[in-house]
PDB file of C-alpha atoms in Angstrom:
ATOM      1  CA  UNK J   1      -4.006 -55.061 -78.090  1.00 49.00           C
ATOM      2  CA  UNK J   2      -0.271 -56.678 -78.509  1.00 47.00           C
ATOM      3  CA  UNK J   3      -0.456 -56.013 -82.281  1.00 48.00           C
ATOM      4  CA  UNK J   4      -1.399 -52.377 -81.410  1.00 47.00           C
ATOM      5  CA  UNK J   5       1.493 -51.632 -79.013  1.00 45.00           C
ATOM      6  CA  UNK J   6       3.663 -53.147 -81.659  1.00 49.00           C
ATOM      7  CA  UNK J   7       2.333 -51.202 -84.427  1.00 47.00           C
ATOM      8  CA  UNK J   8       3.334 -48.233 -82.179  1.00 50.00           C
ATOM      9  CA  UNK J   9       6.405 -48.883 -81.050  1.00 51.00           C
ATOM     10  CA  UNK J  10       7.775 -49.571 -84.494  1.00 53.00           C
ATOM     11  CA  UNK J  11       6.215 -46.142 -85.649  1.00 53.00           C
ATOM     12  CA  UNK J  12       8.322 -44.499 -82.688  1.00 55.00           C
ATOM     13  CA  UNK J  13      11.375 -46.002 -83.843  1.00 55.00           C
ATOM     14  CA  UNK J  14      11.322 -44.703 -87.562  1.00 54.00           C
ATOM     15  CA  UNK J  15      10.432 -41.702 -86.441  1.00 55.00           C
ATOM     16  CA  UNK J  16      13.573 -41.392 -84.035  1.00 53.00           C
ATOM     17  CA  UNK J  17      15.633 -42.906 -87.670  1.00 50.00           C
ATOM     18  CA  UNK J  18      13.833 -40.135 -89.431  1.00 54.00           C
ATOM     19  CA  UNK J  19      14.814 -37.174 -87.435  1.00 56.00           C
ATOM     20  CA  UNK J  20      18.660 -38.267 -87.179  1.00 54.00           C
ATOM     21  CA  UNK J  21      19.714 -37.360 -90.759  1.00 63.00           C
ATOM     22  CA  UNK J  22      17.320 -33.452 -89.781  1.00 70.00           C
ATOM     23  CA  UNK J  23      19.067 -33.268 -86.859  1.00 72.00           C
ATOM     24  CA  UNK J  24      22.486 -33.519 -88.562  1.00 70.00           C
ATOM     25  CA  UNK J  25      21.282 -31.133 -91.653  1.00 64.00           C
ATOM     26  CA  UNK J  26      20.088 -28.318 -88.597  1.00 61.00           C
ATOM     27  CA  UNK J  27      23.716 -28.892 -86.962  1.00 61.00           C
ATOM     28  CA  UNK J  28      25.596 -28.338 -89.884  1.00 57.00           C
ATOM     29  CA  UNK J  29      23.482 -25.538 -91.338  1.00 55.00           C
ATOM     30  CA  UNK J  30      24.394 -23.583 -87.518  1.00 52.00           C
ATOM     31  CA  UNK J  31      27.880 -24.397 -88.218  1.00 50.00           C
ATOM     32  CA  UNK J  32      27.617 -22.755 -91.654  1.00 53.00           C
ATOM     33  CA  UNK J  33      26.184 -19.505 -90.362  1.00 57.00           C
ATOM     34  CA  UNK J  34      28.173 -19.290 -87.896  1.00 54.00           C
ATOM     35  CA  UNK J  35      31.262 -19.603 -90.607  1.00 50.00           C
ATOM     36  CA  UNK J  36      29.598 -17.387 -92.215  1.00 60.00           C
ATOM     37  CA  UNK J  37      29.450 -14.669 -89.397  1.00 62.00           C
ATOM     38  CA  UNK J  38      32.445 -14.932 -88.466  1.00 68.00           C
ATOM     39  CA  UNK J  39      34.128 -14.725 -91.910  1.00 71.00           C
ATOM     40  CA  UNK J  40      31.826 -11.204 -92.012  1.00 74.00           C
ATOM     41  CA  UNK J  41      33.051 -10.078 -89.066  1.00 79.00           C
ATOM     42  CA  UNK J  42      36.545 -10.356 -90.367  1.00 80.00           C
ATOM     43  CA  UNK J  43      35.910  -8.279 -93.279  1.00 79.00           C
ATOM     44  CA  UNK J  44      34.486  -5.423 -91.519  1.00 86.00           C
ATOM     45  CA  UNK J  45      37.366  -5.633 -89.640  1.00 88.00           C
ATOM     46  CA  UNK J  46      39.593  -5.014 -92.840  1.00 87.00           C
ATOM     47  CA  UNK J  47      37.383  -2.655 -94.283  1.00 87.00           C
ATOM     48  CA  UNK J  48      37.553  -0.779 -90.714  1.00 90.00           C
ATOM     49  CA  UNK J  49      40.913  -1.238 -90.649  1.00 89.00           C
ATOM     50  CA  UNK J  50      41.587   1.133 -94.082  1.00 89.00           C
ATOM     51  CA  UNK J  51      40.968   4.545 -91.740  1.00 92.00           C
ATOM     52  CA  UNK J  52      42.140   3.367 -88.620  1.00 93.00           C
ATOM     53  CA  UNK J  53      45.561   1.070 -89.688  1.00 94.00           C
ATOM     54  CA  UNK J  54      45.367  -1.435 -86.769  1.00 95.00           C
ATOM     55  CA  UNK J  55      44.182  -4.815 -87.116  1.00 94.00           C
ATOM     56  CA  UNK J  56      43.190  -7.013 -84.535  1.00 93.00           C
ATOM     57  CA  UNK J  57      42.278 -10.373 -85.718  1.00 90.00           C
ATOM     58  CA  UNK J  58      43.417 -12.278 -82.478  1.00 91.00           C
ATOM     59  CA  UNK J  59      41.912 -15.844 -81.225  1.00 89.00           C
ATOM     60  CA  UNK J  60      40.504 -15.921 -85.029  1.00 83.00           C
ATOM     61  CA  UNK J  61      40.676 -19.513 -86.828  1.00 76.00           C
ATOM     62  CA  UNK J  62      41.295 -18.457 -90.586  1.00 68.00           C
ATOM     63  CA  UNK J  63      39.772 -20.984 -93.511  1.00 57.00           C
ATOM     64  CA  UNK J  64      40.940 -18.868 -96.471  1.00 56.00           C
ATOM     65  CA  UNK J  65      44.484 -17.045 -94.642  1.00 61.00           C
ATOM     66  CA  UNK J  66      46.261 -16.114 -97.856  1.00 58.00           C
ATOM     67  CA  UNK J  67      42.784 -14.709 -99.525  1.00 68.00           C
ATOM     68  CA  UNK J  68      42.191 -12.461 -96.386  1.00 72.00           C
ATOM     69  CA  UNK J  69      45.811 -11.293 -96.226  1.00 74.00           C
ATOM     70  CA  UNK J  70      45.078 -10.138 -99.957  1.00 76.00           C
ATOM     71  CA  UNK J  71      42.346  -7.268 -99.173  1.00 81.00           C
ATOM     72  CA  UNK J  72      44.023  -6.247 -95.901  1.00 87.00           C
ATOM     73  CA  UNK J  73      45.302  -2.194 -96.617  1.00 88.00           C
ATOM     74  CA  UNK J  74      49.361  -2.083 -97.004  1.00 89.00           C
ATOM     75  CA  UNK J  75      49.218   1.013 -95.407  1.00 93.00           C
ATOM     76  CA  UNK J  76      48.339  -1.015 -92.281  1.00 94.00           C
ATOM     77  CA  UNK J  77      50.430  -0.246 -89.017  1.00 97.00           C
ATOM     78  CA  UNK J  78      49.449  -2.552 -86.523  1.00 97.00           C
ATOM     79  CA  UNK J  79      48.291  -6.081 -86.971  1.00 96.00           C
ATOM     80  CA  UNK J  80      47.367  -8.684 -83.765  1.00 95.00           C
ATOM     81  CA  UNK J  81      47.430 -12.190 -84.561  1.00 93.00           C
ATOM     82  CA  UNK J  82      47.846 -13.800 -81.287  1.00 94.00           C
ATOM     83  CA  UNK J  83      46.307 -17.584 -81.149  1.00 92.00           C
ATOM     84  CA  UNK J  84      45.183 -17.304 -84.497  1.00 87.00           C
ATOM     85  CA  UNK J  85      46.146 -21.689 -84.854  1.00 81.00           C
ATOM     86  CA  UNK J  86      49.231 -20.802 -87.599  1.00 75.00           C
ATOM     87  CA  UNK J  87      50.818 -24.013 -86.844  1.00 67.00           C
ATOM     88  CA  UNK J  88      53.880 -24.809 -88.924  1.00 60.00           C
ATOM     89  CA  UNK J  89      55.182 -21.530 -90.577  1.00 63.00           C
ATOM     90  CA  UNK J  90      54.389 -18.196 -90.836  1.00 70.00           C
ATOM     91  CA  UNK J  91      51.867 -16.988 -93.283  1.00 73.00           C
ATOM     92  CA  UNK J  92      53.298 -15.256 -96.128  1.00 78.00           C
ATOM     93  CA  UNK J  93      50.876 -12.773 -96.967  1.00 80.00           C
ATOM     94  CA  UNK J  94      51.882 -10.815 -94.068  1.00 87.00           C
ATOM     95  CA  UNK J  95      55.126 -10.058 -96.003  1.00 86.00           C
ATOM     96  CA  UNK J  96      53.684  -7.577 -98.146  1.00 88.00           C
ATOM     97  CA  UNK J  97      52.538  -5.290 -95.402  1.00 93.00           C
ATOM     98  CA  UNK J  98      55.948  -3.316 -95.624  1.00 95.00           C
ATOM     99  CA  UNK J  99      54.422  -0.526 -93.127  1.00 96.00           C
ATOM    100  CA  UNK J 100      53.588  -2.619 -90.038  1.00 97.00           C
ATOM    101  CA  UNK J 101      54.954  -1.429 -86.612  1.00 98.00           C
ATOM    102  CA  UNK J 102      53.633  -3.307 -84.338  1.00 98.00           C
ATOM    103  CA  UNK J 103      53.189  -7.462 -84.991  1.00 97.00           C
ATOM    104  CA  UNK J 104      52.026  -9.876 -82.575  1.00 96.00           C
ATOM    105  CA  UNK J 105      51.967 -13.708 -83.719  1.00 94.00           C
ATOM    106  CA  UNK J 106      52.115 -15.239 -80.349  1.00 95.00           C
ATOM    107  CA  UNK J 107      50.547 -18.511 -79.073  1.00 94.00           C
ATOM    108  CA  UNK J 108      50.597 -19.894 -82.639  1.00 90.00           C
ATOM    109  CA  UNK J 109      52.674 -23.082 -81.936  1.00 87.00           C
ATOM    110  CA  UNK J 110      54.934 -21.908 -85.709  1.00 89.00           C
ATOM    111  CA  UNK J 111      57.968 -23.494 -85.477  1.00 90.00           C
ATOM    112  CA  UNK J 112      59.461 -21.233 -87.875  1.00 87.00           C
ATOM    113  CA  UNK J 113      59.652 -17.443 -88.040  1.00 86.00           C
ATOM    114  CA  UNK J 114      61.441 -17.039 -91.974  1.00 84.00           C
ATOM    115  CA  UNK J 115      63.961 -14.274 -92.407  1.00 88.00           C
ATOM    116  CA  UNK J 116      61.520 -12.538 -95.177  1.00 88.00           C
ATOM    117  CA  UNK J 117      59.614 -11.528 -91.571  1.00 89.00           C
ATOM    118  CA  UNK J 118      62.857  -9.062 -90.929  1.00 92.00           C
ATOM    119  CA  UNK J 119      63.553  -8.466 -94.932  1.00 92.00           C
ATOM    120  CA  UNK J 120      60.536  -6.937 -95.352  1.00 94.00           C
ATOM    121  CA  UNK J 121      58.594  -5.282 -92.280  1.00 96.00           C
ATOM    122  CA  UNK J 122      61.475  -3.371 -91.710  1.00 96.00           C
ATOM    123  CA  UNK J 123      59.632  -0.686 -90.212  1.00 97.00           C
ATOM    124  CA  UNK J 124      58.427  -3.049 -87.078  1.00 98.00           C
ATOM    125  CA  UNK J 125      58.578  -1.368 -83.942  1.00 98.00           C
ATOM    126  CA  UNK J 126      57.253  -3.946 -81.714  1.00 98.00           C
ATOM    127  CA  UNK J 127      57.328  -7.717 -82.310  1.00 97.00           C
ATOM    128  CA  UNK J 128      56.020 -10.475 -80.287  1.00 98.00           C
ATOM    129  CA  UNK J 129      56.598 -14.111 -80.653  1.00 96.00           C
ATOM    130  CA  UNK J 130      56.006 -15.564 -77.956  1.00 97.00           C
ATOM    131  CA  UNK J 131      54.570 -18.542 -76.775  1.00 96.00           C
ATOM    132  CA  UNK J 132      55.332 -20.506 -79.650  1.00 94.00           C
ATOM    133  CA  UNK J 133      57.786 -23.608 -80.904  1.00 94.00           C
ATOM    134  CA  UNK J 134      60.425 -21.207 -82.305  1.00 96.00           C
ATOM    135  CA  UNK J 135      64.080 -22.715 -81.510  1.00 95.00           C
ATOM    136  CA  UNK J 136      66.191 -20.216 -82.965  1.00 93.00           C
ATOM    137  CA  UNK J 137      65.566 -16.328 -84.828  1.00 94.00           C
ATOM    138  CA  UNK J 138      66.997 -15.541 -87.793  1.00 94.00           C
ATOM    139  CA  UNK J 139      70.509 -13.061 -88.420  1.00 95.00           C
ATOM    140  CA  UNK J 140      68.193 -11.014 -90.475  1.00 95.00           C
ATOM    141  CA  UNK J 141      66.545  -9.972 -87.832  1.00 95.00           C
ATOM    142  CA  UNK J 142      69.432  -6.765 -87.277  1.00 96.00           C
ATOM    143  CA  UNK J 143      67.933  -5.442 -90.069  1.00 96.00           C
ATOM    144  CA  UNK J 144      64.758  -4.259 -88.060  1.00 97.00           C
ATOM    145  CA  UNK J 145      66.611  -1.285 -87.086  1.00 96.00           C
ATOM    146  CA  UNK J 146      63.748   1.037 -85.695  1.00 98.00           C
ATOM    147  CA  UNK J 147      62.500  -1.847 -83.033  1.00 98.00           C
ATOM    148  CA  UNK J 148      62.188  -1.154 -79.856  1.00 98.00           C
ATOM    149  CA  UNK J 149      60.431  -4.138 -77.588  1.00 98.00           C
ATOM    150  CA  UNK J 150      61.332  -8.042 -78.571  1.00 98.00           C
ATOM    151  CA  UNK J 151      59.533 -10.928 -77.247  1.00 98.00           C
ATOM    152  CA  UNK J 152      60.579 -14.293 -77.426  1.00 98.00           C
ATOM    153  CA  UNK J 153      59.186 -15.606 -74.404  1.00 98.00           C
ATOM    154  CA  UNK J 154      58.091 -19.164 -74.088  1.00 98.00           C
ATOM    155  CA  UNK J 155      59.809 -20.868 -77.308  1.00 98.00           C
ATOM    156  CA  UNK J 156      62.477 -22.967 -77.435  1.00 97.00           C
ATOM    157  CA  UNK J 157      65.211 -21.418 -78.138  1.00 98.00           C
ATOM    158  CA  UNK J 158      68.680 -22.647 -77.928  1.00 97.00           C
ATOM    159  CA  UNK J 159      70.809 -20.045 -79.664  1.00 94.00           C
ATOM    160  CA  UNK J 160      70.915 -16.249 -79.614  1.00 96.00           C
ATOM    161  CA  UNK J 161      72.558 -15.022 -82.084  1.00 96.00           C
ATOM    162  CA  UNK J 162      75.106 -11.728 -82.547  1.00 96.00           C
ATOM    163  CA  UNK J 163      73.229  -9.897 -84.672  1.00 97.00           C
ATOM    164  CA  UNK J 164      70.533  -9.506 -82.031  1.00 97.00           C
ATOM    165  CA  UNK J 165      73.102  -6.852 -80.921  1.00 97.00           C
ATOM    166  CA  UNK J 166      72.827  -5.051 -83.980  1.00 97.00           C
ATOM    167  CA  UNK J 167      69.482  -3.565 -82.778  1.00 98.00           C
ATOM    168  CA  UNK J 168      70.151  -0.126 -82.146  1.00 97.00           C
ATOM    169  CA  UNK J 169      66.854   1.350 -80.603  1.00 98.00           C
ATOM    170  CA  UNK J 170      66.226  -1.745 -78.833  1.00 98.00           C
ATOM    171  CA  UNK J 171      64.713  -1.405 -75.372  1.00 98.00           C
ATOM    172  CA  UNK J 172      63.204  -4.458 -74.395  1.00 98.00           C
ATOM    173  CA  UNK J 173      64.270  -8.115 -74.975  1.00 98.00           C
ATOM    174  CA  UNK J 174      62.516 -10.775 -73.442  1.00 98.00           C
ATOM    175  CA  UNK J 175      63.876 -14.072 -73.565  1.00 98.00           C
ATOM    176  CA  UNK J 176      62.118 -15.825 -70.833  1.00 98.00           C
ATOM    177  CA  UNK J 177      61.172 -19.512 -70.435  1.00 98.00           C
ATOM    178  CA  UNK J 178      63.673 -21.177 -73.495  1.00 98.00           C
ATOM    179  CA  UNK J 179      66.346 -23.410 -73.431  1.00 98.00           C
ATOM    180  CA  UNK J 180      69.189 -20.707 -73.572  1.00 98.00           C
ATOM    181  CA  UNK J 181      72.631 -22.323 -72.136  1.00 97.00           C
ATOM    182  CA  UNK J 182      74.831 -18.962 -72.837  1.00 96.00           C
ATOM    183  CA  UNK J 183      74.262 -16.019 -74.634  1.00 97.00           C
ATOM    184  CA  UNK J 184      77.517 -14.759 -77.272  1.00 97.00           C
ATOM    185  CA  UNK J 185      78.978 -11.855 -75.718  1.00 97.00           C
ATOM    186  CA  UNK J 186      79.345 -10.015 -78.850  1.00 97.00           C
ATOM    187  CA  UNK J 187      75.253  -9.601 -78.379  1.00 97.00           C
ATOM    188  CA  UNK J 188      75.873  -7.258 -75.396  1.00 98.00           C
ATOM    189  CA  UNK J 189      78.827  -5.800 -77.327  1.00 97.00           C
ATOM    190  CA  UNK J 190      76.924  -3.944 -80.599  1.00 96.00           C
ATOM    191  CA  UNK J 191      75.184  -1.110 -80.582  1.00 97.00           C
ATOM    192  CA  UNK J 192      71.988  -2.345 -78.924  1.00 98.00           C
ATOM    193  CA  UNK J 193      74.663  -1.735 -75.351  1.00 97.00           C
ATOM    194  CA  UNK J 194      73.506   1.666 -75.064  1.00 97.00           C
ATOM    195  CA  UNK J 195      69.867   1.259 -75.808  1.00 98.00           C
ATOM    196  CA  UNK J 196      68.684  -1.777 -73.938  1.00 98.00           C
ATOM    197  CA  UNK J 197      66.751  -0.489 -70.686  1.00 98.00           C
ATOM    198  CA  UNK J 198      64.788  -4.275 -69.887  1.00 98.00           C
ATOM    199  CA  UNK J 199      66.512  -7.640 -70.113  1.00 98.00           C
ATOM    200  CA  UNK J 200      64.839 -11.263 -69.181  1.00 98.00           C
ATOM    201  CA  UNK J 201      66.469 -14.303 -69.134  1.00 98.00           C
ATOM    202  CA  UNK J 202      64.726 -15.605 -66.407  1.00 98.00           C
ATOM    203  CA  UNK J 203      63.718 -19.597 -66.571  1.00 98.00           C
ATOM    204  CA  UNK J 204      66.379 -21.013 -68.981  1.00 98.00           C
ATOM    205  CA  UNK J 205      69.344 -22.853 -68.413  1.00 97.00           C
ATOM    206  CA  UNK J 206      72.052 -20.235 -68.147  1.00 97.00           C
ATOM    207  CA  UNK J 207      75.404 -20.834 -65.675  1.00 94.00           C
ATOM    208  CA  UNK J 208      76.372 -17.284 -66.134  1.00 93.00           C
ATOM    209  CA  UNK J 209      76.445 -14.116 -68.045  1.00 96.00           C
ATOM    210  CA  UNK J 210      79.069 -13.280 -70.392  1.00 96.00           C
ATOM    211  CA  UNK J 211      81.221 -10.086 -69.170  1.00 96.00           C
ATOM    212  CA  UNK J 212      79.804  -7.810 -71.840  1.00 97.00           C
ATOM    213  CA  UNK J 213      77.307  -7.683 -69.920  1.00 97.00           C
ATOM    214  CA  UNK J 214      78.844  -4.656 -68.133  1.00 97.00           C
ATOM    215  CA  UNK J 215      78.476  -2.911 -71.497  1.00 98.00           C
ATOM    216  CA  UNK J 216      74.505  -2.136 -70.875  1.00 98.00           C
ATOM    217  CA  UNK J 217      75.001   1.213 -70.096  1.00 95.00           C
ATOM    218  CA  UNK J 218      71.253   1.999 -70.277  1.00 97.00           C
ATOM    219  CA  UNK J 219      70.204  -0.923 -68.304  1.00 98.00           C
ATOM    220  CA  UNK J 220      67.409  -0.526 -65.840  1.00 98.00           C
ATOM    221  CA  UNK J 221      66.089  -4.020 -64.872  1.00 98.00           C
ATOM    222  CA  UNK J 222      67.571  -7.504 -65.338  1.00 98.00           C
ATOM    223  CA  UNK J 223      65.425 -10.856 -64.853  1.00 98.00           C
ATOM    224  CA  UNK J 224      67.459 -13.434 -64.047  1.00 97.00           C
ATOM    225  CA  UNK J 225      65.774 -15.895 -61.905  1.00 96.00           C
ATOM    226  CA  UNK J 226      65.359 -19.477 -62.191  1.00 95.00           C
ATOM    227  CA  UNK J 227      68.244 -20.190 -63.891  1.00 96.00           C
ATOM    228  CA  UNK J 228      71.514 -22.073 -63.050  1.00 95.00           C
ATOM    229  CA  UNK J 229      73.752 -19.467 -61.752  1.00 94.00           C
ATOM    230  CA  UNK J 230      76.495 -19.618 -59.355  1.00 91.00           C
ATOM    231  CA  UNK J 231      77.999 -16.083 -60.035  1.00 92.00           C
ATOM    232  CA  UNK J 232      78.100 -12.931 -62.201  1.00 94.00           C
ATOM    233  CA  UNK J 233      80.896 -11.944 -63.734  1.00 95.00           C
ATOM    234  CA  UNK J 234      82.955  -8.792 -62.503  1.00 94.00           C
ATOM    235  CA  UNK J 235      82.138  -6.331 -65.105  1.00 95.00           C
ATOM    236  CA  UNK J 236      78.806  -6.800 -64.351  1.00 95.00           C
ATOM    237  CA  UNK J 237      79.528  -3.896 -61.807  1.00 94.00           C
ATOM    238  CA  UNK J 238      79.105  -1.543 -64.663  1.00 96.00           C
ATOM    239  CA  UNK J 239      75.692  -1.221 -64.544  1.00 97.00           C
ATOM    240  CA  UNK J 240      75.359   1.356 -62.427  1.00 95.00           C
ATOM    241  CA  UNK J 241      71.753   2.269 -63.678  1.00 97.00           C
ATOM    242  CA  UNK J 242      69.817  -0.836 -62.399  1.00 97.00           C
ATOM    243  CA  UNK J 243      67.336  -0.325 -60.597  1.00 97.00           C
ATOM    244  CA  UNK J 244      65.645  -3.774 -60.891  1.00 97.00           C
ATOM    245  CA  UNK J 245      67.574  -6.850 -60.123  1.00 97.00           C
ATOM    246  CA  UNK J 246      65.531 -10.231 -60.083  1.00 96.00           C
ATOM    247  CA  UNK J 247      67.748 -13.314 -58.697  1.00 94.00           C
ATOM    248  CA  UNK J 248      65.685 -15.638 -57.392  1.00 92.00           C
ATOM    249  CA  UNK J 249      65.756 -19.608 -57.920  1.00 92.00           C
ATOM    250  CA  UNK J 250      69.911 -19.669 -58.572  1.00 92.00           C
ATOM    251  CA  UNK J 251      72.355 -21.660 -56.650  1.00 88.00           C
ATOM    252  CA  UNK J 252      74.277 -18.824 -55.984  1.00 87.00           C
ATOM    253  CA  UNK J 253      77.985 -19.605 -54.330  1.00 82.00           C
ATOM    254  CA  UNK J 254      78.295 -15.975 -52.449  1.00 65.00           C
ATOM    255  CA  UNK J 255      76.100 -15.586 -49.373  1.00 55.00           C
ATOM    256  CA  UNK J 256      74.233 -18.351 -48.551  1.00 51.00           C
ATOM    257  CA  UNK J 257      70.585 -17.363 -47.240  1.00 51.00           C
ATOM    258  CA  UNK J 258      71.617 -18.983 -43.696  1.00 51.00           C
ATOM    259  CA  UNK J 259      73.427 -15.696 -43.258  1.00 53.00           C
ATOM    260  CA  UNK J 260      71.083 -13.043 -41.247  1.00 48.00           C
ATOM    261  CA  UNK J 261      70.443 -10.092 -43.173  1.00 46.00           C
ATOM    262  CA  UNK J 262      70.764 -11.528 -46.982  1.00 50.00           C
ATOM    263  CA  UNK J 263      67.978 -11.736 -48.514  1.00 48.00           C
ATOM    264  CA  UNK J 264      66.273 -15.321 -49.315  1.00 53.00           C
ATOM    265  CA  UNK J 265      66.274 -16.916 -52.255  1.00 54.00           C
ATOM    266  CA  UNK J 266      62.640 -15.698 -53.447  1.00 57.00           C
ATOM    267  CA  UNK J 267      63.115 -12.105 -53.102  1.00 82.00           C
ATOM    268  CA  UNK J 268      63.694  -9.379 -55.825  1.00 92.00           C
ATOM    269  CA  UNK J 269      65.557  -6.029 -55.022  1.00 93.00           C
ATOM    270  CA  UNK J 270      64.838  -2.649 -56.025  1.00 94.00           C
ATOM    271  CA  UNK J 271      66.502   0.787 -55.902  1.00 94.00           C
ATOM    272  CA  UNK J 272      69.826   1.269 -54.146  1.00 90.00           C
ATOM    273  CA  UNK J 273      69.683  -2.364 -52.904  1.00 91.00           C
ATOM    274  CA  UNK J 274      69.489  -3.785 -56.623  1.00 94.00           C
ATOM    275  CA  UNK J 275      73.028  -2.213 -57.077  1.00 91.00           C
ATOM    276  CA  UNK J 276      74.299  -3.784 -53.542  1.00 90.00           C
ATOM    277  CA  UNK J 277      72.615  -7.593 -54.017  1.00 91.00           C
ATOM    278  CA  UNK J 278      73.949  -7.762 -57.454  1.00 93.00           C
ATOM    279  CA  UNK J 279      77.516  -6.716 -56.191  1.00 91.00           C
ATOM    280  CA  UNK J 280      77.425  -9.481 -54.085  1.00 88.00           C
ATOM    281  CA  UNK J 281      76.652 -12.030 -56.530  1.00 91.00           C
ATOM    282  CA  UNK J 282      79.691 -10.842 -57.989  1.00 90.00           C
ATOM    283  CA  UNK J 283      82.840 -12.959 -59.087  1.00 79.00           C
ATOM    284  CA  UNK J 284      85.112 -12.902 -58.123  1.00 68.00           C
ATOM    285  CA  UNK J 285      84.393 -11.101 -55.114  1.00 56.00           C
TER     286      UNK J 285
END
């Protein structure tokens, strides 16, 4: 009887050795067809993507990027790349898609947006970067002169610089949640002064604007919360169109919330009583 048991319990065992290596051959052959489904999927996407001219490849993982990038249509228009795991730089294939309007490459932790981005899809009309490791954008970038909507939300970001104010159709610049300290005047001073309709600055490290800032003739809403701010400079009386005014999270000097009737520190205003709240953050008064 003992040798029996033991007779079958070693049997057991090489069967459980056996079945390891199948187990591992099954797992990776699922892997492969899934690769292999998904890499399908793309294509019909691209071949799709010859009639219609919009591309959305976001939350893909690309094995063979440049290859891809190869058989998309140039006359593309519209390409979505959002979480797509680009880490590093940008990939160049894009570059030859000359007709792209709209381009989003967010959430791809690139450190590094190259000026050919701005040299050659000149015709962008919407660009999003955000969410990435970006610290600063290149000059070239005033040579996307039909764009209308920039973000560059949730980089890092330390410089802005002029030539942003070169954009002449620009309408919306988001510059939320970087590590902005100033922004050059001469930004607010170029031609992108009477298009601009949307600023946000909010969450960076900003003491105050600079007093060009009374040059955004255009300008409907401005995001400014969670900054560092004690004041706004006097010119920013100027804008006379706002109808959006978001201040919270400052340390403004001018009407401390103990004061009845101001508004605490976690409130927005809207309408007429944008206009009146940001007078009063005014300095000097």
């Amino acid at each position: 009887m003992a040798s029996t048991m033991h007779a079958t319990g070693t049997g057991s065992s090489s069967g459980k050795l056996q079945s390891l290596p199948s187990s591992r051959q099954q797992q990776k052959k699922a892997s492969n067809e899934t690769v292999r489904s998904r890499e399908a999927e793309i294509h019909l996407k691209v071949k799709e993507a010859r009639t219609s001219q919009l591309l959305m490849l976001s939350n893909t993982k690309f094995l063979h990027c440049a290859e891809l990038f190869e058989s998309v249509p140039h006359s593309l228009k519209h390409l979505y790349l959002s979480n797509c795991h680009f880490v590093g730089e940008f990939p160049e294939a894009v570059f030859k898609l000359t007709l792209l309007e709209t381009l989003d490459i967010s959430r791809n932790y690139m450190d590094e947006l190259p000026a050919t981005v701005f040299e050659n899809l000149r015709k962008l009309v919407t660009l999003d970067c955000s969410f990435n490791n970006l610290i600063s954008i290149s000059p070239s970038c005033c040579q996307l002169k039909d764009l209308t909507e920039l973000n560059l939300a949730n980089n890092k970001i330390i410089y802005l610089p002029q030539e942003v104010g070169e954009l002449s159709k620009l309408q919306v610049l988001v510059l939320s949640n970087n590590l902005l300290r100033e922004i050059p005047g001469a930004v607010f001073a170029g031609p992108i002064s009477q298009s601009l309709l949307h600023l946000a600055v909010d969450h960076n490290l900003l003491l105050t604007l600079p007093p060009e800032i009374g040059n955004l003739a255009a300008l409907e809403e401005l995001n400014i919360r969670n900054n560092c701010f004690k004041y706004l400079p006097v010119n920013a009386m100027s804008l006379k169109k706002l109808t959006a005014f978001h201040h919270s999270g400052n340390d403004w000097l001018i009407c401390p919330p103990n004061i009845d009737g101001v508004p605490g520190k976690m409130q927005s205003s809207y309408g007429t009583a944008a206009l009146e709240k940001l007078f009063t953050y005014i300095h000097p008064p």
